[in-house]
Coordinates of C-alpha atoms in Angstrom, one line a residue:
X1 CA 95.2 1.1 34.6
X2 CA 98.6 -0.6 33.4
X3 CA 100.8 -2.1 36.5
X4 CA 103.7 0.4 35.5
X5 CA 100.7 3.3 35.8
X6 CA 99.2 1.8 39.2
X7 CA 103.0 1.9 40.6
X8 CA 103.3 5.2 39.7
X9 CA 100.3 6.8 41.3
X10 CA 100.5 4.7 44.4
X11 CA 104.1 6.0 44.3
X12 CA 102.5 9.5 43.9
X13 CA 99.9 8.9 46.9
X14 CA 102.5 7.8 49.0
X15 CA 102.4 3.7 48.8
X16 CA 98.8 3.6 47.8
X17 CA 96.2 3.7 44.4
X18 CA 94.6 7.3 44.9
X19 CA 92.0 6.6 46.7
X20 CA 88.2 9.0 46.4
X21 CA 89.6 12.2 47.8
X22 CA 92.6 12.2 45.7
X23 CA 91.1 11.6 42.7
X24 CA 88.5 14.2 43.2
X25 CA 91.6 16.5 44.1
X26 CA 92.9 15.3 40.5
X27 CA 89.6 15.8 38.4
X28 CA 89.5 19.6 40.1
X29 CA 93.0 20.1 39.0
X30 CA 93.0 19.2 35.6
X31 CA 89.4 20.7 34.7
X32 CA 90.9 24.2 36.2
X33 CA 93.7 23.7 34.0
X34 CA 91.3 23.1 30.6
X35 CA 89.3 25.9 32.0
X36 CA 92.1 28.2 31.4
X37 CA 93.0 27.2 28.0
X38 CA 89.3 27.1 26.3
X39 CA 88.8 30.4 28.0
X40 CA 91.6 31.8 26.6
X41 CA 90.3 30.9 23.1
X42 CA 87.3 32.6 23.1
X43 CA 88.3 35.4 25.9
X44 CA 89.7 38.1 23.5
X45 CA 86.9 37.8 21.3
X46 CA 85.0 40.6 23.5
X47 CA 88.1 42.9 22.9
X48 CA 88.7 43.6 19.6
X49 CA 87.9 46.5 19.6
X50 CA 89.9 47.6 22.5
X51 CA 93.1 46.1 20.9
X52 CA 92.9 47.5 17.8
X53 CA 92.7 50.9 19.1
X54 CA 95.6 50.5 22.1
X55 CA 97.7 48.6 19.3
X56 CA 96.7 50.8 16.3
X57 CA 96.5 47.6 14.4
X58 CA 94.4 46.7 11.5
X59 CA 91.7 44.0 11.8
X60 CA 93.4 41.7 9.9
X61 CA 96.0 41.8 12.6
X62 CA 93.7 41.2 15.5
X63 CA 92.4 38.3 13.6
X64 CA 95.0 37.1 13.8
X65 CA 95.9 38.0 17.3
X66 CA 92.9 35.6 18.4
X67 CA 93.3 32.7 15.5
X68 CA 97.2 32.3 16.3
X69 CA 96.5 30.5 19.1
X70 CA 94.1 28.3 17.9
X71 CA 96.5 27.3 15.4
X72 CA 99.4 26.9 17.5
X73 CA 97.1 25.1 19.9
X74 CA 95.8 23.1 17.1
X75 CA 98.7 22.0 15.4
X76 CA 100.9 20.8 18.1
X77 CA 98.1 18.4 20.2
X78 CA 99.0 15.0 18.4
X79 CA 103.0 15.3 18.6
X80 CA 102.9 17.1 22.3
X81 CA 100.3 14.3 23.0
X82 CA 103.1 11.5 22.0
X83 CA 105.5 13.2 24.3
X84 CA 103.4 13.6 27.5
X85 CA 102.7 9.3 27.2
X86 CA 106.6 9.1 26.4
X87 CA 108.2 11.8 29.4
X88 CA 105.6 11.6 31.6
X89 CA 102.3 12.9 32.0
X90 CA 103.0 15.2 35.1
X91 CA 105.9 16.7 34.0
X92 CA 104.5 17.7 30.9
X93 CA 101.8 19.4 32.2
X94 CA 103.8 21.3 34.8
X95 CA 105.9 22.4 31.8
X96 CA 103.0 23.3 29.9
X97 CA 101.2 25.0 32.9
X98 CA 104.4 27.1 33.0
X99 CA 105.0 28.1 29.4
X100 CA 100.9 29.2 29.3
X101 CA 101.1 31.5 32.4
X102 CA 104.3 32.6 31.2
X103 CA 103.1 33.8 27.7
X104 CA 100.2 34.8 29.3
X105 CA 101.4 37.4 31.8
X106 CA 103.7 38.8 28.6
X107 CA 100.4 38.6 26.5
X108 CA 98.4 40.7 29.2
X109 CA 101.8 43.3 29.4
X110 CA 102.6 43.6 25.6
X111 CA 103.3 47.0 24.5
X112 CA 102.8 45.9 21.0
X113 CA 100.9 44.0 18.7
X114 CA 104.2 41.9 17.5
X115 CA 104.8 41.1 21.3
X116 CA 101.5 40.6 21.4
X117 CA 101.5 38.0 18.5
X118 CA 104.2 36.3 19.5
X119 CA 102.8 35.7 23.0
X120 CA 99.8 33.9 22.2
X121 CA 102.1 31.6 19.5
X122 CA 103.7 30.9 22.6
X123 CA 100.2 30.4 24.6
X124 CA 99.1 28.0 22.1
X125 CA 102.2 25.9 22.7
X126 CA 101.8 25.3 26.4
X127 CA 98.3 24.9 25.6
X128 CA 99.0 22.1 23.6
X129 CA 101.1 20.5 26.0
X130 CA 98.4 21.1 28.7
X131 CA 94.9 20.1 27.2
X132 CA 95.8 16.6 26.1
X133 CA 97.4 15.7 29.2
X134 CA 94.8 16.5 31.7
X135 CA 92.2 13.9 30.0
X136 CA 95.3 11.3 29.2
X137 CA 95.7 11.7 33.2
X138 CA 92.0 11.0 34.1
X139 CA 92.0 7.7 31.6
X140 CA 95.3 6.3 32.9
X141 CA 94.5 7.5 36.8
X142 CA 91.1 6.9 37.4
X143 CA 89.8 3.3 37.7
X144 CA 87.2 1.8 34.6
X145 CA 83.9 1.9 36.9
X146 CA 84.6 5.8 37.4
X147 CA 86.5 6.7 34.3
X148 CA 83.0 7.7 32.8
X149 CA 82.1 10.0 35.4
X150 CA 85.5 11.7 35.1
X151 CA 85.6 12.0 32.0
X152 CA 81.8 13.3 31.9
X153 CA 83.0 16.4 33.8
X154 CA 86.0 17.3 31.7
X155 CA 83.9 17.3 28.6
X156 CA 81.5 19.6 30.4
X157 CA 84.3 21.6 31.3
X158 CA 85.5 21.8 27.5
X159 CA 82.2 22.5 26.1
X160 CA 80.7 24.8 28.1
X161 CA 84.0 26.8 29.8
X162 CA 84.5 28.7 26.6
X163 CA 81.1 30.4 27.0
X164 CA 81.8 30.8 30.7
X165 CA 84.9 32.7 29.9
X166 CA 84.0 34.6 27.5
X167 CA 81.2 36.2 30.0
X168 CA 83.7 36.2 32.7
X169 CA 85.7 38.3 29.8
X170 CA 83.1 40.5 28.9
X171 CA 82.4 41.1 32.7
X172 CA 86.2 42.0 33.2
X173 CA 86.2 44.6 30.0
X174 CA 83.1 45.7 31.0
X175 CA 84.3 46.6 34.4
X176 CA 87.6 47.4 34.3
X177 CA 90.1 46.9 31.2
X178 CA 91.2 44.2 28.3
X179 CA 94.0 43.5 29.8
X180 CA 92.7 42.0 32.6
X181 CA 91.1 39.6 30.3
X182 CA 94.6 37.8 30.9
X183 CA 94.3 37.9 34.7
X184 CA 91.9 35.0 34.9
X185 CA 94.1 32.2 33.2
X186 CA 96.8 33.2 35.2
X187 CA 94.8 32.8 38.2
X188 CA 93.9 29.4 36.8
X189 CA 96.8 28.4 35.9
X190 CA 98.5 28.9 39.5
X191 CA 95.6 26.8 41.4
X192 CA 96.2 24.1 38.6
X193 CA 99.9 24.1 39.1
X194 CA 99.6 24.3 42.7
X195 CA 97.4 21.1 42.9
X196 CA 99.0 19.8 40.1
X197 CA 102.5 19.4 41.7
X198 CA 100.5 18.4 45.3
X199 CA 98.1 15.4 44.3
X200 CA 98.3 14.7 40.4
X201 CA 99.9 11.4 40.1
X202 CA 102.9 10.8 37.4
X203 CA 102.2 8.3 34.6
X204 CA 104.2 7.4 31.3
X205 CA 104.9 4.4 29.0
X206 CA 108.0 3.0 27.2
X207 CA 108.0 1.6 23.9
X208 CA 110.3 -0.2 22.2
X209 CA 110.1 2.0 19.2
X210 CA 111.8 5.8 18.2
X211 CA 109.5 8.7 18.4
X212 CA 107.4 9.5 15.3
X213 CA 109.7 13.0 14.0
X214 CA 108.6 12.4 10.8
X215 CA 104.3 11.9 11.6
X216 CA 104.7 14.6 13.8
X217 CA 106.1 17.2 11.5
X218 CA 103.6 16.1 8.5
X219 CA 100.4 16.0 11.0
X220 CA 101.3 19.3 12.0
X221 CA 101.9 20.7 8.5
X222 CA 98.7 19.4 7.9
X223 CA 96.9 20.9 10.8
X224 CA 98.4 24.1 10.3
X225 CA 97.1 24.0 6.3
X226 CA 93.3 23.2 6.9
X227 CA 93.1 25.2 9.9
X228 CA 94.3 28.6 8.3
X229 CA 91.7 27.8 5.1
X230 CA 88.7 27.5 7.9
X231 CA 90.0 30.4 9.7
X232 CA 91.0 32.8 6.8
X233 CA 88.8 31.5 3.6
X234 CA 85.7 33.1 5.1
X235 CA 87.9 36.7 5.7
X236 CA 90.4 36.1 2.7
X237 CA 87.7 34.9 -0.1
X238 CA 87.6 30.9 -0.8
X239 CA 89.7 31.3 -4.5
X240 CA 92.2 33.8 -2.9
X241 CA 95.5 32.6 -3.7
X242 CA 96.7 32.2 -0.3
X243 CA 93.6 29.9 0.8
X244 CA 93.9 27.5 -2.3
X245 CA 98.0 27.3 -1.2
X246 CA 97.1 26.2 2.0
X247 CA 94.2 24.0 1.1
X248 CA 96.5 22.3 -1.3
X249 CA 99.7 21.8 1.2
X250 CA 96.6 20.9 4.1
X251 CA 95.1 18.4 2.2
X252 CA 98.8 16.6 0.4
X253 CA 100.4 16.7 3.8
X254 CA 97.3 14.7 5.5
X255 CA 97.4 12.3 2.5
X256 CA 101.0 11.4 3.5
X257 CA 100.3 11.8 6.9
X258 CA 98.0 8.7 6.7
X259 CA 100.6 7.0 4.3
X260 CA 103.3 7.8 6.3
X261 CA 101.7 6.2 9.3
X262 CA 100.1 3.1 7.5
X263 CA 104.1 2.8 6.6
X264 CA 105.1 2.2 10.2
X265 CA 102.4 0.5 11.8
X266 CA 102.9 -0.5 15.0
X267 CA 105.8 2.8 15.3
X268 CA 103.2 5.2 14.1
X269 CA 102.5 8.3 16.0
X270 CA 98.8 7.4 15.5
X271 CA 97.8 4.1 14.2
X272 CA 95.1 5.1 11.5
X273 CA 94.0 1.8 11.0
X274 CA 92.5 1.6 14.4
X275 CA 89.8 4.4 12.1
X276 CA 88.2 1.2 11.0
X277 CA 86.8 0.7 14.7
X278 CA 83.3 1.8 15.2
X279 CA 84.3 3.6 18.2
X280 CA 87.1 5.9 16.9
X281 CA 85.4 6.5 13.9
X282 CA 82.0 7.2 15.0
X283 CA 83.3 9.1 18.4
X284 CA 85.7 11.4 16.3
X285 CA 82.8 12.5 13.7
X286 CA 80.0 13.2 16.4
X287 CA 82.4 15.8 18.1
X288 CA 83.4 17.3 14.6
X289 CA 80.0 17.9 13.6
X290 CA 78.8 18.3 17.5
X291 CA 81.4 21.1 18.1
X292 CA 81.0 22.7 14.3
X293 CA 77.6 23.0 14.9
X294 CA 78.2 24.5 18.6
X295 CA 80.7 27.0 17.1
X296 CA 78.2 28.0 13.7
X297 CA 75.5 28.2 16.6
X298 CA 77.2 31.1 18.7
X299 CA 78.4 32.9 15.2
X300 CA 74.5 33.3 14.9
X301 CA 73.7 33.8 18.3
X302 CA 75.6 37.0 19.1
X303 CA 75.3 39.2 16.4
X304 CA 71.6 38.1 16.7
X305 CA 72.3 39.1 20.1
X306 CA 73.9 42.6 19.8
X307 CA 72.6 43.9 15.9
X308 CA 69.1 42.8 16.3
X309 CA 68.1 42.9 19.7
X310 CA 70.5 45.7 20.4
X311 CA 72.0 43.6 23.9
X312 CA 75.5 44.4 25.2
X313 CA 78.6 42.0 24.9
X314 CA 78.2 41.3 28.5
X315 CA 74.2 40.6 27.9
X316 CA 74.7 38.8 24.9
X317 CA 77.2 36.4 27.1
X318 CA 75.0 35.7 29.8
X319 CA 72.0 35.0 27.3
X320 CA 73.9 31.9 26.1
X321 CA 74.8 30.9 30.0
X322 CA 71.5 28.4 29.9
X323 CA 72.5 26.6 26.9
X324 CA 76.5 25.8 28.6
X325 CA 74.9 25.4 32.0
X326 CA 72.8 23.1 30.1
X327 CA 75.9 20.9 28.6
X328 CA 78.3 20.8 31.7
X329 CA 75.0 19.0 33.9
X330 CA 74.3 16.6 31.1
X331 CA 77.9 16.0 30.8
X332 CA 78.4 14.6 33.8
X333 CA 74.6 13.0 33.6
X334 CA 75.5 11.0 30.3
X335 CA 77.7 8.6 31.8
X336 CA 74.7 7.2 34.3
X337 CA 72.4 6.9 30.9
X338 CA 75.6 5.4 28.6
X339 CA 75.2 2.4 31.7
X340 CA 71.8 1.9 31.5
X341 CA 70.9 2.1 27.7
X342 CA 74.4 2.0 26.2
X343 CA 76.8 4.7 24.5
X344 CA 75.3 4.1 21.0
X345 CA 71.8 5.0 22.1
X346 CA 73.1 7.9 24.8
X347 CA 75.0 9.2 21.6
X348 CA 72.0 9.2 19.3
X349 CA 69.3 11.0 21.7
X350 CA 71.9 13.4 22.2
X351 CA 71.9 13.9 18.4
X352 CA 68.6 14.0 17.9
X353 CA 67.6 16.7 20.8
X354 CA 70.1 19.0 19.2
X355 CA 68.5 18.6 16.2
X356 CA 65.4 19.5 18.0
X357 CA 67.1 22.6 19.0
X358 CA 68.2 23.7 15.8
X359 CA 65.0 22.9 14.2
X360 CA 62.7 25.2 17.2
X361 CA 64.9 28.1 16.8
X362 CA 64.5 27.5 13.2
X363 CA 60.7 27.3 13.3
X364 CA 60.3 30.0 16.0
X365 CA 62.9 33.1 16.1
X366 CA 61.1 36.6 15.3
X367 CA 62.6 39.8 16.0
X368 CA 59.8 40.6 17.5
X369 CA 59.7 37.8 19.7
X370 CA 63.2 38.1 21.0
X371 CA 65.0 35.8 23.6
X372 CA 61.9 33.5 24.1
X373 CA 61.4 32.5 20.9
X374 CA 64.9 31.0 20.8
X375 CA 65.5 30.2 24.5
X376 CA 63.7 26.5 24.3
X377 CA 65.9 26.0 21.3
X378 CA 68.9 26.3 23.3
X379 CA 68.1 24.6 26.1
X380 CA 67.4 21.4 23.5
X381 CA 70.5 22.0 22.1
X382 CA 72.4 22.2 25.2
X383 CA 70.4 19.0 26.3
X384 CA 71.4 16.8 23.1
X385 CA 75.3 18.4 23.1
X386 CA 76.1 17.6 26.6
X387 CA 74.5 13.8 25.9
X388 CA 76.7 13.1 22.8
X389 CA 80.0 14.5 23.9
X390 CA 80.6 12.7 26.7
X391 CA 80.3 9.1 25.3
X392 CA 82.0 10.1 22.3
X393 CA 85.1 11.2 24.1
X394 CA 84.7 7.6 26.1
X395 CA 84.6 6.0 22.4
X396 CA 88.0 7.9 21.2
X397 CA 89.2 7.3 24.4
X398 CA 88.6 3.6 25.1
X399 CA 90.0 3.1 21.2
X400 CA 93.5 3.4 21.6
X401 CA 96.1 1.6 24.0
X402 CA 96.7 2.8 27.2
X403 CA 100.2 3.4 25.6
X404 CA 99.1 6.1 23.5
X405 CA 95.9 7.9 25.6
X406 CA 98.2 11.5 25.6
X407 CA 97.7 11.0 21.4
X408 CA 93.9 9.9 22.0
X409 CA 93.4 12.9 23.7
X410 CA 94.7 14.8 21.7
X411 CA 92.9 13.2 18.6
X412 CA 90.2 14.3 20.7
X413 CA 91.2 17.9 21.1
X414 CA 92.1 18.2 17.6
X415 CA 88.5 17.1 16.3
X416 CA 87.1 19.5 18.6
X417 CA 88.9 22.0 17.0
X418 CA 88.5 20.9 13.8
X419 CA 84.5 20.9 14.2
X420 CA 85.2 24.3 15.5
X421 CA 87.1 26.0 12.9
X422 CA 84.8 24.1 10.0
X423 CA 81.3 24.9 12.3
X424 CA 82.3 28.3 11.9
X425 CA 83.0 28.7 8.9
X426 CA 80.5 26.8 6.8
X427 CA 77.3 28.3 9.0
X428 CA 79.0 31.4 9.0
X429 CA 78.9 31.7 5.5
X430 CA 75.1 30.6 5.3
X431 CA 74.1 33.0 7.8
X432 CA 76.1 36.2 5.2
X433 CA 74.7 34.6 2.0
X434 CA 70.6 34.3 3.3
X435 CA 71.3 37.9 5.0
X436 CA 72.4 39.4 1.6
X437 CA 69.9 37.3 -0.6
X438 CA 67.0 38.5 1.7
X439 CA 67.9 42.2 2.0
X440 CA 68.6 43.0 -1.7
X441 CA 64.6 42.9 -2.3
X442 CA 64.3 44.8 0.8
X443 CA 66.3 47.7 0.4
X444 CA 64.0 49.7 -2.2
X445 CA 63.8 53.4 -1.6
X446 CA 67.1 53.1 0.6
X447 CA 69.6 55.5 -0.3
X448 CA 72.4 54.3 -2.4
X449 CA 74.9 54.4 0.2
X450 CA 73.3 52.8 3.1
X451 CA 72.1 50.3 1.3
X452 CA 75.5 49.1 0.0
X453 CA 76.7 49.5 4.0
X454 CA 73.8 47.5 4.9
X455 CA 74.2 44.7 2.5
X456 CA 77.9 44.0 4.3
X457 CA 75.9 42.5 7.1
X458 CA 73.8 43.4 9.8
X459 CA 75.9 45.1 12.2
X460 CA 77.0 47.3 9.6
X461 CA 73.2 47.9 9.0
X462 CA 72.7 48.9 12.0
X463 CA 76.0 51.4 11.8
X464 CA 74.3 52.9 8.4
X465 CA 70.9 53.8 9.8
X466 CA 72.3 56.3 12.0
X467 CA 73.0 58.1 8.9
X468 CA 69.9 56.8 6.9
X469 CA 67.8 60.0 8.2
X470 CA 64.0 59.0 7.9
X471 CA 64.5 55.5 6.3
X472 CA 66.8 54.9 9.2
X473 CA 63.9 52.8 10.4
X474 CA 63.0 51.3 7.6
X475 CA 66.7 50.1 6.7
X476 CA 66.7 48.9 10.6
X477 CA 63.7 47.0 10.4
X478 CA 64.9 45.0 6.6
X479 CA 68.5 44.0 8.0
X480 CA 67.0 42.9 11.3
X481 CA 64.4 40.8 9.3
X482 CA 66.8 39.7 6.6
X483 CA 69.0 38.7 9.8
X484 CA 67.0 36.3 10.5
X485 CA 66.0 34.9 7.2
X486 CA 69.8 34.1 7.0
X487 CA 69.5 32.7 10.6
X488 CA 67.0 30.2 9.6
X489 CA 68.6 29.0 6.5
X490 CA 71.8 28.4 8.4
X491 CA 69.9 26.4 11.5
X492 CA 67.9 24.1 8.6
X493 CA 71.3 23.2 7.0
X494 CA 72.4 22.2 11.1
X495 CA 69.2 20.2 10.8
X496 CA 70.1 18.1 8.1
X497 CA 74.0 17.6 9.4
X498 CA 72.2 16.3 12.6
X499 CA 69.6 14.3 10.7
X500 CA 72.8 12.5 8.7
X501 CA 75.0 11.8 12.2
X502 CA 71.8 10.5 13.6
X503 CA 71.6 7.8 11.2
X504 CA 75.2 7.1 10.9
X505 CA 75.3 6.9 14.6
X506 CA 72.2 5.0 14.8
X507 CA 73.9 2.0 12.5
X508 CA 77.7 2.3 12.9
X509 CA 77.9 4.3 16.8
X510 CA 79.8 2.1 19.2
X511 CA 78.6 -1.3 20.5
X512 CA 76.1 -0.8 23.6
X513 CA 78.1 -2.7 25.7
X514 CA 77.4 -0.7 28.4
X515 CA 74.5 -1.9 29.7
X516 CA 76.1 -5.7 30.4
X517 CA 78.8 -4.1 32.3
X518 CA 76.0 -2.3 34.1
X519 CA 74.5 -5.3 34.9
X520 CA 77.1 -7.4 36.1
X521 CA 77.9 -4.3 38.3
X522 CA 74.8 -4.4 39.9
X523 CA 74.7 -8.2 40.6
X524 CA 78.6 -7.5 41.7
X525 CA 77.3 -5.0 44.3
X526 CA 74.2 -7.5 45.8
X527 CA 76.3 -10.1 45.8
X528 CA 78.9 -7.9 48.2
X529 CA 75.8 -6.6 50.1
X530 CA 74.7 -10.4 50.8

């Protein structure tokens, strides 16, 4: 921690450095306020349906009710990130806590879907100004020999919460009605400002040089561009007109993003040349491929779920609680293993069991076998995903100055989303294309109709053999099978993305340096003992 940082919080904490207490207060604080923005991206996910119906709206329109966000979110991390290291990390959170409960109390009342719309634009904006700030505050608050542990929980936080909210979701439309889906951010958000205002200490850096306007505009141009081709190429068709456009300003606006930058060096909103670093290059592309992978994973998992097991929302929810429950523990676990065998090597066993994972559910799902065939799958995956995150984070992290940790956050937030939006999207589209290879050869003696329905995918199967009369079961039993033909070419492809990050991990991961700082802890501590 800087001397301007350790004034700060000891001016916070009332004349001294936080001590345990307060900094546990902190850690609670800031992981309640990520809870409430990654719940809120998955959260209206169970409600569709509901929406489209009270709104009247197409599903184009509620696609883009729930991607907005993610956008806005998306788009705005790096340049809000700048501003939270330049005004003050507290501030900016409080403001950001504000805007999200505000848009979020409008989103949960809208009598529309253009209020609707414009509320979760607005969500995504104080989203962005919250999420990078609350890990910028645990690297610039919490001393080096605890940072990991910190840090360990708020990437639990982030990579489980959104499956805990979306079964906290389900479990609210379930029992009551959408629109109390909003109720539970807002709740979150008023315990995080609450203890935000009370214990989280204030932190920011000067610099002698102006803001980046111009890097922040073009970065978020750019954001904006490849986000909407991951989120609408898959929906839209990869050669529609409107994909191509954006894929063409996404991919020339990143270009002179990094030009831009290498341009002012030193002044840069984000110093690319710090890419060259093991750490920040190695950390950044385990998350992206970590989180895709997460995010292709629960694509398959819930229509496998709901269209072949024939599970609820709610059920299908809780069914994936093992694997999250899985990544919060290890999470917080990895830190302890990064000191004793180094982040390079805690990075690449977490690689390698989600590999695992992939590769049993690969091996082993049957529709006859259900749940169990899948279940020690998950729990591998969880395993590895919890294992790699953490250190990876540390890697991004530990990269950049302490100047500039609200932009390494938020370099970290926007790879997550990245991986998120790409994970989707590429094993989505395996998942569709082995479902429709395998049923076409399955679908003899179907009736014309149904069989066209069923080759849509299999939910829609399962819809058409209502109406299939006697081959009703027959159609059934070919989408569920062809389901999970598609399922298994999708988890091989995850396979060999692991495989590949495994060994570039393996040879260019970050320095195990950890264990020598372990070490020298240790001999620290017996020496103070003595």
């Amino acid at each position: 921690m800087s001397t301007n940082q350790r004034a700060q919080a000891a001016e916070a904490g009332g004349g001294d450095a936080p001590d345990a207490r307060q900094l546990r207060t902190i850690l609670i604080a800031v992981s309640i306020a990520l809870m409430a923005v990654i719940a809120s991206v998955s959260g209206l996910n169970v409600a569709q349906t509901h929406v489209a119906v009270e709104f009247g709206a197409s599903q184009n329109t509620i696609l883009w009710i729930i991607n907005i966000y993610t956008l806005a979110l998306a788009a705005l991390l790096l340049p809000l990130g700048a501003i939270g290291d330049r005004l003050g990390r507290k501030p900016v959170l409080i403001a950001g806590l504000a805007v999200f409960g505000a848009a979020t109390v409008v989103a949960g009342l809208a009598p529309s879907a253009e209020v609707m719309l414009a509320a979760r634009v607005a969500s995504g904006i104080g989203a962005a100004m919250i999420m990078p700030i609350t890990l910028a505050v645990i690297t610039s608050t919490f001393p080096e020999e605890q940072r990991g542990k910190a840090i360990g929980v708020w990437t639990g936080v982030a990579g489980g919460g959104g499956i805990l909210g979306m079964f906290l979701s389900a479990l609210l439309v379930d029992v009551a009605d959408w629109r109390w889906l909003f109720v539970l951010p807002v709740v979150l958000v008023l315990v995080a400002l609450a203890m935000t205002l009370k214990s989280v200490p204030n932190s920011r850096e000067t610099s002698a040089h102006r803001f980046d306007t111009v890097g922040a505009l073009v970065s978020t141009v750019a954001v904006i561009g490849l986000i909407f081709v991951l989120q609408e190429g898959p929906e839209r068709g990869w050669t529609d007109p409107a994909t191509l456009i954006s894929l063409a300003v996404g991919v020339i606006a990143a270009i002179c993003f990094v030009a831009w930058e290498l341009h002012r060096r030193d002044a840069s909103l984000l110093d690319v040349r710090l890419f060259r670093e093991r750490g920040l290059a190695s950390g950044s592309i385990t998350l992206l491929v970590v989180f895709g992978v997460q995010a292709g994973i629960t694509v398959v998992l819930f229509p496998f779920f709901q269209a072949v097991l024939g599970w609820s929302g709610l059920l299908s929810t809780v069914a994936l609680m093992p694997m999250a429950v899985m990544m919060m523990i290890t999470s917080g676990l990895a830190p302890k293993l990064a000191a004793r065998i180094g982040s390079r090597s805690t990075m690449a066993v977490g690689i390698a069991l989600a590999g695992v994972g992939l590769a049993l559910m690969a091996l082993f799902v049957s529709v006859d076998g259900g749940y169990l065939t899948i279940l020690p799958g998950m729990l591998a995956m969880g395993l590895g995903m919890g294992l790699s995150m953490t250190p990876s984070t540390e890697a991004i992290t530990g990269s950049l100055p302490r100047e500039q940790q609200g932009v390494a956050s938020a370099l970290n937030d926007v790879t997550r989303e990245f991986g998120t939006a790409l994970g989707v999207a590429l094993l989505g589209a395996l998942l569709a294309n082995g479902y429709r290879s395998a049923i076409d050869g399955r679908l003899n003696g179907i009736p014309q109709g149904a069989a066209d329905t069923a080759r849509e995918g299999v939910a829609n199967a399962v819809e058409a053999a209502g109406s299939a009369g006697p081959h009703a079961q027959d159609l059934l039993h070919a989408a569920q099978q062809s389901f999970v033909d598609g399922w298994q070419q999708a988890m091989w492809a995850g396979v060999a993305v692991m495989g590949v990050l495994f060994v570039y991990t393996a040879f260019r991961g970050p320095k195990n340096t950890a264990p020598a700082v372990a070490d020298e802890t240790e001999a620290t501590e017996a020496v103070a003992a003595q």
